[in-house]
Tab-separated table of C-alpha atoms in Angstrom:
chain	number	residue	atom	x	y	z
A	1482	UNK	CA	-4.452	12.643	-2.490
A	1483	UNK	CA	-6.778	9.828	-3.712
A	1484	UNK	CA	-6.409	6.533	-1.723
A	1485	UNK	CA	-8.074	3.449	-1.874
A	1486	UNK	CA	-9.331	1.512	1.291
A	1487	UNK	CA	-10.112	-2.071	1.064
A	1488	UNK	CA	-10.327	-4.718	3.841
A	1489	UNK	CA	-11.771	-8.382	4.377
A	1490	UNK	CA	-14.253	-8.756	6.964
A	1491	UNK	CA	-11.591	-9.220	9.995
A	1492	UNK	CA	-10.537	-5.623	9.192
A	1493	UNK	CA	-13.974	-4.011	8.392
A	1494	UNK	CA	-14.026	-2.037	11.729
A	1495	UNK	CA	-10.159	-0.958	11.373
A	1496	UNK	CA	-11.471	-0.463	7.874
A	1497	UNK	CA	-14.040	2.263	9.000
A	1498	UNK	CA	-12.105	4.238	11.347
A	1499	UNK	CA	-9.227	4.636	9.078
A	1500	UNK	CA	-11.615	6.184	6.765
A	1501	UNK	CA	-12.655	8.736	8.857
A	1502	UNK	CA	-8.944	9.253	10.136
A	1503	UNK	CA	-7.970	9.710	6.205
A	1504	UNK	CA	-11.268	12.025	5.780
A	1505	UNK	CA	-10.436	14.556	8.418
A	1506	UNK	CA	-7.127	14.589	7.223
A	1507	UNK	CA	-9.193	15.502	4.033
A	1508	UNK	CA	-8.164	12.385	2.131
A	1509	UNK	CA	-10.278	11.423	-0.634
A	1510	UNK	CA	-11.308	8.037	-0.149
A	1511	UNK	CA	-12.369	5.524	-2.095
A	1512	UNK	CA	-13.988	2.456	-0.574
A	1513	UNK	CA	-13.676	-0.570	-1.987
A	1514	UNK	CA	-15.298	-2.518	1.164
A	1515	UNK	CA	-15.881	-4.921	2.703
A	1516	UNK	CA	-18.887	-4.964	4.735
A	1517	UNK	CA	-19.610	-8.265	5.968
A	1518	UNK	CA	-20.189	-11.034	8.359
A	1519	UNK	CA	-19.699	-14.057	6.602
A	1520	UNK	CA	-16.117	-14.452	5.393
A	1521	UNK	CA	-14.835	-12.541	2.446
A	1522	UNK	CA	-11.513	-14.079	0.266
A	1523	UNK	CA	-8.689	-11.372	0.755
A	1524	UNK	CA	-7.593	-11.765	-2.613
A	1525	UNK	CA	-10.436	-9.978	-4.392
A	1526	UNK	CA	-10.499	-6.910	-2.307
A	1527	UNK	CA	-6.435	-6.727	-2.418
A	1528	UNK	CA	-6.535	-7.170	-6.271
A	1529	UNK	CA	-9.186	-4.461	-6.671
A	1530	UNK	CA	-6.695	-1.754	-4.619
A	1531	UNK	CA	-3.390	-3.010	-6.192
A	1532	UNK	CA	-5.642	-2.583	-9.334
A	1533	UNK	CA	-6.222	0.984	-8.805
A	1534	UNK	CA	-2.644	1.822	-7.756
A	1535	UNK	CA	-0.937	-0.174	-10.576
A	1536	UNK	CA	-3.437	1.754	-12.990
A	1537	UNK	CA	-2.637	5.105	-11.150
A	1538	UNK	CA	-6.593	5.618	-10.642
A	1539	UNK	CA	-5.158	6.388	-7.128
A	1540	UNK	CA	-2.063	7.803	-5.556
A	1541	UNK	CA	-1.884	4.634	-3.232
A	1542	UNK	CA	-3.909	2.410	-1.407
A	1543	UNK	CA	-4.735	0.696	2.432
A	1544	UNK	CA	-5.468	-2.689	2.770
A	1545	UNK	CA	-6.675	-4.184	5.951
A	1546	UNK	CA	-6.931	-8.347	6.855
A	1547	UNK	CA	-5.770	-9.775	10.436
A	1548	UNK	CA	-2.642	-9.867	9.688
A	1549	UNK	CA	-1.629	-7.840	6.542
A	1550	UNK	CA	0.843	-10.625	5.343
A	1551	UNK	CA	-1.879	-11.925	2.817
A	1552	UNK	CA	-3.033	-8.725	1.560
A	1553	UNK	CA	0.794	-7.737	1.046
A	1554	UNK	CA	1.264	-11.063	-1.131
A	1555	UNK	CA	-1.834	-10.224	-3.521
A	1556	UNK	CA	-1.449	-6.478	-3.873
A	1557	UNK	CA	2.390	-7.118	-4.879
A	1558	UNK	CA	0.841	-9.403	-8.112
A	1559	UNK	CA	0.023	-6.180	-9.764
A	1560	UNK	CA	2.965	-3.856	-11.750
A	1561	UNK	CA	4.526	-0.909	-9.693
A	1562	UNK	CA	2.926	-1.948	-6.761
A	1563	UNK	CA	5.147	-1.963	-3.288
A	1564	UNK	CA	3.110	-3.416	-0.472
A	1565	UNK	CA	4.131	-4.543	2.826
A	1566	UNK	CA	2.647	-4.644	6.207
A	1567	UNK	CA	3.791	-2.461	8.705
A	1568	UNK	CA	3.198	-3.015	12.367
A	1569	UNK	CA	5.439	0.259	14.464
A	1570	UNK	CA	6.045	3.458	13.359
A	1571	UNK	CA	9.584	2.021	12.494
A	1572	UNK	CA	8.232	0.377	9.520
A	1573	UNK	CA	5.990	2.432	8.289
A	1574	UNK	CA	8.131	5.298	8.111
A	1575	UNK	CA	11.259	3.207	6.104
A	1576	UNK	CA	8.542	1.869	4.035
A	1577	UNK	CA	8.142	5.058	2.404
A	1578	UNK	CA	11.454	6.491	2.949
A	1579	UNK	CA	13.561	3.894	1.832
A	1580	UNK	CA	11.324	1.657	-0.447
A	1581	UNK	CA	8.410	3.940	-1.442
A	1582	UNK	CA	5.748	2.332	-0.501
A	1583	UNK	CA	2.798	2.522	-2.026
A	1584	UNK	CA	-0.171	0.083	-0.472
A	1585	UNK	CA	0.361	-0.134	3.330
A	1586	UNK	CA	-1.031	-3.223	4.685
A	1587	UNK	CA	-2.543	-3.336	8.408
A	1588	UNK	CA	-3.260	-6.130	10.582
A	1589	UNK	CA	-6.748	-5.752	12.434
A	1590	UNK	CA	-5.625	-8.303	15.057
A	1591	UNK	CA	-2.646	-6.764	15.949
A	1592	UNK	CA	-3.215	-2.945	15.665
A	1593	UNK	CA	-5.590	-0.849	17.972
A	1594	UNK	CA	-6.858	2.020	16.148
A	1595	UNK	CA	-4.762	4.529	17.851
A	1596	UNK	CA	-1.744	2.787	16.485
A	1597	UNK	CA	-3.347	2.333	13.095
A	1598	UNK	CA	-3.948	6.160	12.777
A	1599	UNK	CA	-0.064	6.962	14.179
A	1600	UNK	CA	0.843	4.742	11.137
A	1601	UNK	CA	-1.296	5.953	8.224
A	1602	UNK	CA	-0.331	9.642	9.184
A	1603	UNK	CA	3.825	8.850	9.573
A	1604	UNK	CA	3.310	6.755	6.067
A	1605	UNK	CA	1.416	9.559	4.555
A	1606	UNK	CA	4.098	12.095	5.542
A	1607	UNK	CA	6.935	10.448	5.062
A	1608	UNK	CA	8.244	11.022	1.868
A	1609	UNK	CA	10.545	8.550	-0.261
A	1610	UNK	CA	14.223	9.740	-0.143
A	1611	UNK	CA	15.171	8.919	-3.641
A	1612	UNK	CA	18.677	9.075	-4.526
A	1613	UNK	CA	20.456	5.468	-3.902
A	1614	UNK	CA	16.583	3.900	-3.211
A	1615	UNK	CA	15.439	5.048	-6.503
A	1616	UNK	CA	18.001	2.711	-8.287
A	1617	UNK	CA	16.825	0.117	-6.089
A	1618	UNK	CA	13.430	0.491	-7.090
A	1619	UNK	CA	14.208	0.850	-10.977
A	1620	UNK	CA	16.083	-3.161	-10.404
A	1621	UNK	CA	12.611	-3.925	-8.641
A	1622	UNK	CA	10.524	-2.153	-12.080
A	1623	UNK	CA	13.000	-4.047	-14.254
A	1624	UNK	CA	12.744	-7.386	-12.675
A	1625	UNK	CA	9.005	-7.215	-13.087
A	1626	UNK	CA	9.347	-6.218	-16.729
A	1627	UNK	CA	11.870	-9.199	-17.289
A	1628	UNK	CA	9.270	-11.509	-15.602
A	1629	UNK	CA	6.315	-10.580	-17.779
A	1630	UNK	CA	4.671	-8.425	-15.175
A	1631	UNK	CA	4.737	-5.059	-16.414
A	1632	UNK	CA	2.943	-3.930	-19.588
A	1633	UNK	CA	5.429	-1.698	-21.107
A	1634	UNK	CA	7.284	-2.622	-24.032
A	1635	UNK	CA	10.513	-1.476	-22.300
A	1636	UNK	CA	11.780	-1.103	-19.098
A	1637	UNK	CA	10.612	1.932	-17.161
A	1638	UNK	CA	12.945	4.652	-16.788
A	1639	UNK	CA	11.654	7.122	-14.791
A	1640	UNK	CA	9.825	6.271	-11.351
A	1641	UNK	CA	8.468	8.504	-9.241
């Protein structure tokens, strides 16, 4: 499984150990920063994961801010992608199961790493249930097709 990784700099550190949580897990990971200081605008690292996932350049992505909500509003710009932040193993389980979540969004202020690691593996194992949630998720597709923000020329049909 490819996965992106991208946080601002109030989830750098998070940012870090996830990585090597996702590497011993033998993830591959791809890093899309950030390593800074000074104050980074969430927006460009979100839109360069949701980029990646929308484009299927990876199987899903992790984004990383103090509180995930901001993160979760960018990364949801881009087609096909399902982000939302998840802060108990409650959430990040139905995430997948029921909505098939693709980006999980962390909050560095809120989550220890211990927690964060609990909730990257139970969303990485969880797998999405289908059945009456896949028709739910085709109405999502097809609302984003109606509203100009999917680049097919008809609305998808198959997903997942």
């Amino acid at each position: 499984m490819r996965i992106a990784v991208g946080s601002d700099h109030r989830g750098s550190a998070l940012r870090h150990k996830v990585i090597v949580f996702l590497e011993g897990l033998g993830t591959h990971v791809v890093d899309v920063g950030v390593d800074s200081a000074n104050a980074v605008d969430y927006p460009e690292i979100a839109a360069k994961v949701a980029r990646q996932v929308s484009e299927k350049s990876v199987d899903r992505g992790i984004l990383i801010c103090g509180s995930g909500l901001g993160m979760a509003i960018v990364a949801n710009k881009f087609p096909g992608v399902r982000a939302a932040p998840c802060h108990d193993e409650i959430t990040a389980e139905v995430s997948r199961r029921h909505n098939d979540l693709n980006v999980l969004c962390l909050a560095a202020d809120i989550l220890g790493p211990k927690l964060a690691d609990r909730l990257v593996d139970i969303w990485l194992r969880t797998e999405f249930e289908g059945d009456r949630h896949l028709r739910r998720l085709r109405k999502i597709a097809e609302l984003e097709f109606r509203n100009g923000r999917h680049e097919m020329s008809a609305p998808p049909q198959n997903l997942v």
